[in-house]
Structures are given as C-alpha cells and as structure tokens.
Short mmCIF file of C-alpha atoms in Angstrom, two decimals:
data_model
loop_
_atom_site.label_atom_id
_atom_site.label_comp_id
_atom_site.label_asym_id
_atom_site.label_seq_id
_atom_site.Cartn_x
_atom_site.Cartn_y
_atom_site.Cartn_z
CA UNK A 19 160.80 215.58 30.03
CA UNK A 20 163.54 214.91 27.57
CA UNK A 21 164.83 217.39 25.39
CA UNK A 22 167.48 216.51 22.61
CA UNK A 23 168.44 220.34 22.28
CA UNK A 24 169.70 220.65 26.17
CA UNK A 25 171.22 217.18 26.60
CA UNK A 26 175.05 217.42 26.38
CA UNK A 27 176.08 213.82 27.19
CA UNK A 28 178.37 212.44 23.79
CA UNK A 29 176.22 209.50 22.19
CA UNK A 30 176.29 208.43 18.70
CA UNK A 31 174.29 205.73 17.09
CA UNK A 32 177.06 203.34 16.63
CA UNK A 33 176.94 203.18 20.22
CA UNK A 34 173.41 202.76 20.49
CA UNK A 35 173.81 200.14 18.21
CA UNK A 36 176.38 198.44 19.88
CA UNK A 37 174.31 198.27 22.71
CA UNK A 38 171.03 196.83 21.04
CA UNK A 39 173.28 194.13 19.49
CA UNK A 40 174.58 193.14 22.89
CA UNK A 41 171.21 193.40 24.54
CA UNK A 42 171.92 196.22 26.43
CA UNK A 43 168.60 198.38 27.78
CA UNK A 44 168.73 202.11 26.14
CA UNK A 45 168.20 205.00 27.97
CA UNK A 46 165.24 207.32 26.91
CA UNK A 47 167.76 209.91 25.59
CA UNK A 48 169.17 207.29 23.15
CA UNK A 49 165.59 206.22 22.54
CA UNK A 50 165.07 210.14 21.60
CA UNK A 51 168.06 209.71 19.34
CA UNK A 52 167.04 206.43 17.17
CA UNK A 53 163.72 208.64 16.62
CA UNK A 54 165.51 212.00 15.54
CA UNK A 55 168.33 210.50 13.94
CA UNK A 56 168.21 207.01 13.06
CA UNK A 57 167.93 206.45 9.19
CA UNK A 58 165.00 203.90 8.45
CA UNK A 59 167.70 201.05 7.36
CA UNK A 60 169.35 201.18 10.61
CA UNK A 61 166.05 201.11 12.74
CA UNK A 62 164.90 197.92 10.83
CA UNK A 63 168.30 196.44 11.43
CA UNK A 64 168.36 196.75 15.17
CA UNK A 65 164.82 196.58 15.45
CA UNK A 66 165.05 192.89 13.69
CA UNK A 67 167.59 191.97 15.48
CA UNK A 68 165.68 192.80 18.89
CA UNK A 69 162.42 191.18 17.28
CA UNK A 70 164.07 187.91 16.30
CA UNK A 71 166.06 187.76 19.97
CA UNK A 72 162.42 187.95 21.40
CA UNK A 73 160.33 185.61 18.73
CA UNK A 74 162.69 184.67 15.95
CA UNK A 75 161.27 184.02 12.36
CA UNK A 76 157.73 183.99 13.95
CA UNK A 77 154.77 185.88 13.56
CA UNK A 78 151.37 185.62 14.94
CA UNK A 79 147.76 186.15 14.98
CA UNK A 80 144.80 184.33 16.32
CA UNK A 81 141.08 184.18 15.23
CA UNK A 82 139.14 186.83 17.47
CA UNK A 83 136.09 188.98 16.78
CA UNK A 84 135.21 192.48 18.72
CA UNK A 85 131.94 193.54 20.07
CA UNK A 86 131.25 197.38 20.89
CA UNK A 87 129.02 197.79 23.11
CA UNK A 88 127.93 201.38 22.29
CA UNK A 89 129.49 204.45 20.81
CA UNK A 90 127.86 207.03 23.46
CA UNK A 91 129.90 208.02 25.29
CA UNK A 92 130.45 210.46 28.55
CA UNK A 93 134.04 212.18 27.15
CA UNK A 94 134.78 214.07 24.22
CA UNK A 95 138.05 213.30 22.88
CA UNK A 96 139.28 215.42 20.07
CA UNK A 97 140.73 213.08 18.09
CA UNK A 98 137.73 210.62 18.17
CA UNK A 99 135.92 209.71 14.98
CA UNK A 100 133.72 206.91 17.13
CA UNK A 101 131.71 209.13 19.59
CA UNK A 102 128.26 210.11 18.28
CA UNK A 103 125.33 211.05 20.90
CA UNK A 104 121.97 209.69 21.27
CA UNK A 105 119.82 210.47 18.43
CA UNK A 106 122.66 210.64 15.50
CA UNK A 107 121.96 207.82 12.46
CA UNK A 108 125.39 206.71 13.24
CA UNK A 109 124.95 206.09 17.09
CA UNK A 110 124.20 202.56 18.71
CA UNK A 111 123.71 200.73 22.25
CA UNK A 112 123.41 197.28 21.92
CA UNK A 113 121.70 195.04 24.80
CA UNK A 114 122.63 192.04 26.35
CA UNK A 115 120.38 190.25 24.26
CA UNK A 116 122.03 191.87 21.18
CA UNK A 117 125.55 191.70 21.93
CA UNK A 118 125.05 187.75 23.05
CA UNK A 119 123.68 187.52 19.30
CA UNK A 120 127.38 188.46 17.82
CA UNK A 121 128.59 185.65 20.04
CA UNK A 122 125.92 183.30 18.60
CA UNK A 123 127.34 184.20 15.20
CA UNK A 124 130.44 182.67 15.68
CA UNK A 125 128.67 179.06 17.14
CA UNK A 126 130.44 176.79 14.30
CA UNK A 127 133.48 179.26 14.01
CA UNK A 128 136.70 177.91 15.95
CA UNK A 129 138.00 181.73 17.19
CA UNK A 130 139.32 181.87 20.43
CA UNK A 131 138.73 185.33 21.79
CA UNK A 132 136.08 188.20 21.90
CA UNK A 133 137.59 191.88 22.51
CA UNK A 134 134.90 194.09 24.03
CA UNK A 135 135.17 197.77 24.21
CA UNK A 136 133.51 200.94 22.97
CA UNK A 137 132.20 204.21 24.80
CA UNK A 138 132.22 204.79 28.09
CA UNK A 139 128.06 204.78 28.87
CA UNK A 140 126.28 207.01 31.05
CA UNK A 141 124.22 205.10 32.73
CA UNK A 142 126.15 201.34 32.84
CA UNK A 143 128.12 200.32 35.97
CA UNK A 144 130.21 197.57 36.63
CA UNK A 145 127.52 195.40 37.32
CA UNK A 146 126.21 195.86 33.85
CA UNK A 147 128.98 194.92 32.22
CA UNK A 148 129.91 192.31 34.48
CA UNK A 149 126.50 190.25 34.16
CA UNK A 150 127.30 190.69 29.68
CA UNK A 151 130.80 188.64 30.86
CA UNK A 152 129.05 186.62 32.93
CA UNK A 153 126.39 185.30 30.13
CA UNK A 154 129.16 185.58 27.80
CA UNK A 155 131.32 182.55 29.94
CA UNK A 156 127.84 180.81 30.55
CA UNK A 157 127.26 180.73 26.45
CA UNK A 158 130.68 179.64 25.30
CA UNK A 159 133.64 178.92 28.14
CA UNK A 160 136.41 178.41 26.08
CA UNK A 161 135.92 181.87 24.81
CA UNK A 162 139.21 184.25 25.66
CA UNK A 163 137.21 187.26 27.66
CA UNK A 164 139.81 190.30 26.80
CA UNK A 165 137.32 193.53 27.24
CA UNK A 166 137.45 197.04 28.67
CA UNK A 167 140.21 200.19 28.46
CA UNK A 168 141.31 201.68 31.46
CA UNK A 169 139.07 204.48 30.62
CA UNK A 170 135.68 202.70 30.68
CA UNK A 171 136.92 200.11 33.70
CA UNK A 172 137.96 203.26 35.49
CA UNK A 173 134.32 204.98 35.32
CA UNK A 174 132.47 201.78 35.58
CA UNK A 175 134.13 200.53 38.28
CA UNK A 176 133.86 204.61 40.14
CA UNK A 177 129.91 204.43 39.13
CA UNK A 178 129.70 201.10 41.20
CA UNK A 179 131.53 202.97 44.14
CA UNK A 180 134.24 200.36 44.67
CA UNK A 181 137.79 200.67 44.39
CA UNK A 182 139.80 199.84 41.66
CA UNK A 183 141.55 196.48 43.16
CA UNK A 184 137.83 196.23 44.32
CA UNK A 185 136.06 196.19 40.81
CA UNK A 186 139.18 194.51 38.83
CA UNK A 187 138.79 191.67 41.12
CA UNK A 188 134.75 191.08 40.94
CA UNK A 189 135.27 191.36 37.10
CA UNK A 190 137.58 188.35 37.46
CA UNK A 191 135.24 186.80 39.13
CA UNK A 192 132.57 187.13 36.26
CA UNK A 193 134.64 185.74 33.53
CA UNK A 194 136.85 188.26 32.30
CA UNK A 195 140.58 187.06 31.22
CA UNK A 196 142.42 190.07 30.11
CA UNK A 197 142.09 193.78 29.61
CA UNK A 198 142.94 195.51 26.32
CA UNK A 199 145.48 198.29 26.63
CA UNK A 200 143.48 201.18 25.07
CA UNK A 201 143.02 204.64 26.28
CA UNK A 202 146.32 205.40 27.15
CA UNK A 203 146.79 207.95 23.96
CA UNK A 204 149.86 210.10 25.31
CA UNK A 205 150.70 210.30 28.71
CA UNK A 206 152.26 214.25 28.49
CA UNK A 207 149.43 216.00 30.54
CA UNK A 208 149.97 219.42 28.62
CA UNK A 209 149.06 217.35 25.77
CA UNK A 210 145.97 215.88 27.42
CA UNK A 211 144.97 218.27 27.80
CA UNK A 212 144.65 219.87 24.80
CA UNK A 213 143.46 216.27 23.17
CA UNK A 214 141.15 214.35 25.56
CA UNK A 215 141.29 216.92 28.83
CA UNK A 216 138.45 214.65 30.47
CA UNK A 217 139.46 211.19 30.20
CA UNK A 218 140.92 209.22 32.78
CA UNK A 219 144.59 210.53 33.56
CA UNK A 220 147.73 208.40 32.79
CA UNK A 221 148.35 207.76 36.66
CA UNK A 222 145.03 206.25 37.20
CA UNK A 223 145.25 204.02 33.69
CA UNK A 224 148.71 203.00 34.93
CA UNK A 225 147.42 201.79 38.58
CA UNK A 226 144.75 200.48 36.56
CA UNK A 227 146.99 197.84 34.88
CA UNK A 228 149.05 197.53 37.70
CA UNK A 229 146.22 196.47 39.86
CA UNK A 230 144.88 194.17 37.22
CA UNK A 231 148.87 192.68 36.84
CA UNK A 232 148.81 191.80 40.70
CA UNK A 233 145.63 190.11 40.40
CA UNK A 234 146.39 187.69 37.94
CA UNK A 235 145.10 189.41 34.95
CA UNK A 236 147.16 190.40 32.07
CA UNK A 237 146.94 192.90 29.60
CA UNK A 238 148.29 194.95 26.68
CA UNK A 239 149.33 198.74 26.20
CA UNK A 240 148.90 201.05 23.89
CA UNK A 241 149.75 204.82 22.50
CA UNK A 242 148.17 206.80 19.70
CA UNK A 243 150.82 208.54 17.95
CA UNK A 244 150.68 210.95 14.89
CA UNK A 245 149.09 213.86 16.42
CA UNK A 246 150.54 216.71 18.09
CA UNK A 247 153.30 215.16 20.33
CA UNK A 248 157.19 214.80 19.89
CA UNK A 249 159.19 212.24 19.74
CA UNK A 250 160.36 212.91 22.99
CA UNK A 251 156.43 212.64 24.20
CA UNK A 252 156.62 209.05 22.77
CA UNK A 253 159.35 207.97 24.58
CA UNK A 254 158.61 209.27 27.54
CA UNK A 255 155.37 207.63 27.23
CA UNK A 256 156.82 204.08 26.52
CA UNK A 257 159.43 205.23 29.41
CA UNK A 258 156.17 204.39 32.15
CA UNK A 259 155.43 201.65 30.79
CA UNK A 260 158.78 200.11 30.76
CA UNK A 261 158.86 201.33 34.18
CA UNK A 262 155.53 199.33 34.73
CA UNK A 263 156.44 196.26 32.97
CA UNK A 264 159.80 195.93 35.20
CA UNK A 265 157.59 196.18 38.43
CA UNK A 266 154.86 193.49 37.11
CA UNK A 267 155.67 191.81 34.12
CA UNK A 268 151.98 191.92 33.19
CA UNK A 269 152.26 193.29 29.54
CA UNK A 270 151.43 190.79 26.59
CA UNK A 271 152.02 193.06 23.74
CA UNK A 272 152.40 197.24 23.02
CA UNK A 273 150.26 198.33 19.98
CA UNK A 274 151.13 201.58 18.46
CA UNK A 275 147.62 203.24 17.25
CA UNK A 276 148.14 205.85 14.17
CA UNK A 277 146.20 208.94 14.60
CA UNK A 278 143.59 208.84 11.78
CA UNK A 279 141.66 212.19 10.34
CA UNK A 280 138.27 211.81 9.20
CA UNK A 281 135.34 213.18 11.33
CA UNK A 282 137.39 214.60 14.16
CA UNK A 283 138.27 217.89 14.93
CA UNK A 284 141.61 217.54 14.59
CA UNK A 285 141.00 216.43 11.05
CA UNK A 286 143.72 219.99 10.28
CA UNK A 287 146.74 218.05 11.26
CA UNK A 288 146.31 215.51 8.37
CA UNK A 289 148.33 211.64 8.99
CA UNK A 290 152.05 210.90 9.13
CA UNK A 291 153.71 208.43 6.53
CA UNK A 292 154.20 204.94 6.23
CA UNK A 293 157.73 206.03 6.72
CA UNK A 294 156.76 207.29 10.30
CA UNK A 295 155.00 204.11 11.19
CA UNK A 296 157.27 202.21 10.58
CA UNK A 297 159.74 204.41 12.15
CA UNK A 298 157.63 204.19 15.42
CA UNK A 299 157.25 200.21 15.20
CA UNK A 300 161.30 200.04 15.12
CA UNK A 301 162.06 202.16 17.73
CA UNK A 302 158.83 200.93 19.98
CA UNK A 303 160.37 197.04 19.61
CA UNK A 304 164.07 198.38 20.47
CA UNK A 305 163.01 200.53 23.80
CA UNK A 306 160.55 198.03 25.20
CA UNK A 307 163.12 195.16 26.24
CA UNK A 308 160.74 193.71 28.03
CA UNK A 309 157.44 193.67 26.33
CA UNK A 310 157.40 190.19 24.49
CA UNK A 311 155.40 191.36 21.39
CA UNK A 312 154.67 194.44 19.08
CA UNK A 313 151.30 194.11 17.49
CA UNK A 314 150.81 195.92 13.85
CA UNK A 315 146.90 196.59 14.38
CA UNK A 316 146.43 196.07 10.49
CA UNK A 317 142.69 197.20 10.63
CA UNK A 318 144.01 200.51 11.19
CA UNK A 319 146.92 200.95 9.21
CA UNK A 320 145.76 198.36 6.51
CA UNK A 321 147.23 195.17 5.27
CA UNK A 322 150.15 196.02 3.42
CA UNK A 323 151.42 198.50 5.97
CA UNK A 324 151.04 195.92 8.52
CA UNK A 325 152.87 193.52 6.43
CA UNK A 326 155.95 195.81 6.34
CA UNK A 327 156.24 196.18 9.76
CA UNK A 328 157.08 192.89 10.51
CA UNK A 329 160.55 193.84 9.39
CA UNK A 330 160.28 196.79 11.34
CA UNK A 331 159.97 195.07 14.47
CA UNK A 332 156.26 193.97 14.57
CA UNK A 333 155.70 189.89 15.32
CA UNK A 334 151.96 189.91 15.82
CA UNK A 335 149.13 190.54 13.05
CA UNK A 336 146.13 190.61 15.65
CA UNK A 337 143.41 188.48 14.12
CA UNK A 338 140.53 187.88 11.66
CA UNK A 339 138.06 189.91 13.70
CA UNK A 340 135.41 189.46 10.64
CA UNK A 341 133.79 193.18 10.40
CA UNK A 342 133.02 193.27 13.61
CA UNK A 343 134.77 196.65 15.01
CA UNK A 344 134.47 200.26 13.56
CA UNK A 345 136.40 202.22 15.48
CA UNK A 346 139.12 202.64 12.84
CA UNK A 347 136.77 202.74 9.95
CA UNK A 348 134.50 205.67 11.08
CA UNK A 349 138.23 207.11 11.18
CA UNK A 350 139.04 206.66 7.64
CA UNK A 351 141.34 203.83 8.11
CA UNK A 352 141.87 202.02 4.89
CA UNK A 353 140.34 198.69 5.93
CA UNK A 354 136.37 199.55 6.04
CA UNK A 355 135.11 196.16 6.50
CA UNK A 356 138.18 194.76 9.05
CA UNK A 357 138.31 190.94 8.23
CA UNK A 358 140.29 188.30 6.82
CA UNK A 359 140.43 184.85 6.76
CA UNK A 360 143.41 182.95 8.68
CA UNK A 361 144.72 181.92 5.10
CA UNK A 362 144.73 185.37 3.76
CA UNK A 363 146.41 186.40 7.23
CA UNK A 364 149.13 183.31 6.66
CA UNK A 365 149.32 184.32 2.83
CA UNK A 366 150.65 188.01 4.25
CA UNK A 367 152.93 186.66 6.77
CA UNK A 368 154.68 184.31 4.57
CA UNK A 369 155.28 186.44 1.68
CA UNK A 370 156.93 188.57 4.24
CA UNK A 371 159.13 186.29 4.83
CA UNK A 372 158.36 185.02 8.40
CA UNK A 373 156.50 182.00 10.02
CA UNK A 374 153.02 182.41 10.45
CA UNK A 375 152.19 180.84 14.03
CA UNK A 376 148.28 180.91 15.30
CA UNK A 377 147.85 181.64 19.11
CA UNK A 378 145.25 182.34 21.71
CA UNK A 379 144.80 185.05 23.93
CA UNK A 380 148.12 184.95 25.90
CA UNK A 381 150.73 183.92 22.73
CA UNK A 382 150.29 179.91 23.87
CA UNK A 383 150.78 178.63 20.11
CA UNK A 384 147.97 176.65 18.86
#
C-alpha cells in the first residue's frame, strides 16, 4: 500500500510532468502525488496532453441501449441504491420473453450494441443467461452482445459448476462479444470489506477478465470512487489493472463510477465535487498509459459534467442508451430518464471543442 507520509524518495511535479510530456510511465507514488498535490490546471494540462497522444481532437460515443435483467439480487452492497428484494414496488425480474421485447423496441433503430447487467439472481445459472444471448444473436446478429460484471459471471458461471475459462468460453459460444467492467468498486480488501464484504473479491474479478482477454473477448474496467477510500486506494486500484492490461492488452476503456447517495446506507458520507471528478478523470487518463480510452459515464454524473471532462482527459461519451438503465437514477444521479439523441450527444461534444466520432462496440469508427 502506498503511503505519501512514509515515502522519502525527492519528486516534484515538474518532474512528473516532464515525464508525462515525454511519455514516460509514472510510478504509483507519483500517481499518489498528481492526486494530493496537483492543482486542477496542471492535471488538465498533462491529462490533455496524454488524451490527445492517445485519440487527438476526438471524442466518441455510439448508439447502445441497456437491459437489466433483474434488481434481486444475492449480495448486499452498502453503497447500492439498485438492490430491492422480492416483494418491494420497486423490484423486477424480467423473462426472456420480456427482455427480447426491449430488443424488439429498437427493430427500426440503427444502435449497435445492447449492455446487459443487473443483480446477481438466485436461482439463474449460466445456462439461463446464456440461452437470453443466444435468442438475443438469433433476433438481431449485428447486435454488439457486451453483458455481465465479473460479479454476476463469477456466480453464474460457479452455480453451473464449471470453471471460469470453462463458462467464459461457452458464453462465447452463445453470442456474447464483450464483458462490461463493473463490479470492481475498490480493490483494498479492508475496504471491502466494510463496503460490499460478500461480493466477488478483486483476485477472482481480475482472473475473470484475464481469462475472458485470453479467449478472445474484450472488455472494460471500472472503479467506484467517492466513498471511503484514499487516494492512495485509487491508485493502487488502477495499479492492477495496469498490471493486467500490460499482461493482456484486453482493456477497451476504464470508467470511473462516482459514488452516489440516495437510498443506500452510506447515504452519511454525502458526494464529492465536480472538482474531484474531474480530478479523478485527469489523473485516471495520465496513470493508465495503456488503456486506449476514458469513458465519462454521463448518465451518472450528468451531461454537463461529462462534457467537462473531456478536457480532463475523458474521449468517450458512452451512448444514447434511451431510458433504458436505472441503476444510476434509483441513486440520485442527475439524469433520471438516461437518453439522448446522437445530435444532442454531437451538440455536447462539439461545443466542447472536440470531434464528435460515432463507433461500435470496440472504438472501430462508423
């Protein structure tokens, strides 16, 4: 673990600097420094720099919409505003049947991907949610398959008894393109413990994506910040999967996920700033040489927010989704009804100051 207060080695951030301007990897103490002691100005300076070296003036999105399965779910996650058990008016489980309807929906619409995640079921193995993918593919094959955190692959895949190379590879099989990079929160177990002590444990979701990386399957990573870790925490966090992405190269994009305070128990420790997100996207772009994109997930941290970031580092909007995922708005994220149309998405990026550039599942332009 890092710890700014016992670390005697002589850095200063005109080093630091030096080093991000001649594309020179950071070490996780000078990471710990550009969080502690970088003044916003300078982050978006080297953070632009770094941004424009990996995707110059551009930024992206693509058209996508989410299905959620259910929000029942077998953990209990203090910070979650989406779990609700069987019986409360805010619960759900959606069939087949039901979830091939939201695909129906979209028959005349050109989008290009469906994200599906949600709760991590009971009673629903990998075979359940491999036969949805499968019907899925059948309905519409052009459709981008990105679906399941590391969380609910690892229990439906345990529930199935095979092993993880086992289950990632059948689900390949059924249709499915790409995994989404949720569940990670923070990988400090102390912290874990004290947040989400029953979910899936950072070494499992990191063999996880590893497993999925050698078989062909990307994917993208996450970490929910805002809470009750440090900024050392954070960088040790995005330390792994730097780690990870120099073994497989697997990683399409990190999304930073802002800790949001409505109906959860942690609802005490309030939100950090705009200031602090944006502080997070700049140092996130600079420490992750080799993670091709940052995505600003602007249903959770809202449109304008998201629009900032972009000169914080950020280069991909995510997509129009069209109302069709709650897990931020049953968290009191500004955006309650998540969608926008690729105009108004354009309209953002522009006025920003940057290229707006549509793309598919894997950052292929279109």
């Amino acid at each position: 673990m890092i710890n700014i207060t016992g670390y005697t080695e002589d850095i200063d951030l005109k080093q630091i600097a030096e080093k991000v301007l001649n594309d020179v990897r950071i070490s996780a103490y000078e990471g710990l420094l550009l969080f502690s002691k970088a003044d916003l100005p300078l982050l978006g300076i080297l953070s632009g720099f770094t941004r424009r070296r990996f995707n110059g003036n551009f930024a992206f999105y693509n058209k996508n919409f989410h299905i959620e399965p259910t929000n029942k779910c077998v953990y209990n996650c203090r910070f979650c505003s989406y779990h609700k058990p069987a019986g409360d008016p805010e619960s759900w489980e959606y069939n087949h049947e039901q979830m091939l309807e939201i695909v129906k929906r979209f028959d005349k619409k050109d989008v290009t991907e469906v994200h599906i995640v949600g709760g991590v079921h009971p009673s629903h193995d990998l075979y359940y949610y491999g036969e949805l993918i499968r019907k899925i593919r059948n309905y519409r094959p052009s459709l981008h398959i990105k679906a399941f955190s590391a969380i609910e692959l690892d229990y439906m895949i345990s529930k199935a008894g095979l092993t993880i190379e086992e289950g990632l590879g059948l689900l390949k099989d059924y249709g499915l393109d790409s995994i989404p990079g949720g569940g990670a929160e923070i990988f400090n177990e102390e912290l874990r413990k004290k947040i989400c002590d029953e979910k899936t444990s950072p070494d499992i979701w990191l063999t996880i994506h590893e497993t999925a990386h050698k078989l062909g399957i990307p994917s993208n990573a996450t970490i929910l910040y805002g809470h009750i870790e440090t900024f050392a925490d954070r960088i040790n966090h995005m330390e792994r999967l730097r780690a990870l992405q120099d073994k497989t190269g697997g990683f399409n994009s990190f999304i930073p996920l802002k800790y949001k305070m409505a109906n959860n128990s942690m609802s005490y420790l309030g939100e950090v700033s705009i200031v602090e997100d944006l502080r997070n996207y700049a140092v996130s772009r600079i420490f992750l040489d080799n993670i091709p994109h940052i995505k600003a997930y602007w249903p959770m941290i809202g449109k304008e927010t998201a629009q900032i970031s972009l000169s914080f580092g950020a280069d991909d909007f995510d997509g129009t989704i069209d109302d069709t995922t709650r897990i931020y708005s049953m968290a009191g994220a500004e955006e309650k009804n998540p969608a926008m149309t690729t105009d108004e998405i354009r309209k953002l990026i522009s006025e920003a100051g940057f290229e707006p550039v549509e793309r598919d599942s894997l950052y292929n332009r279109i």
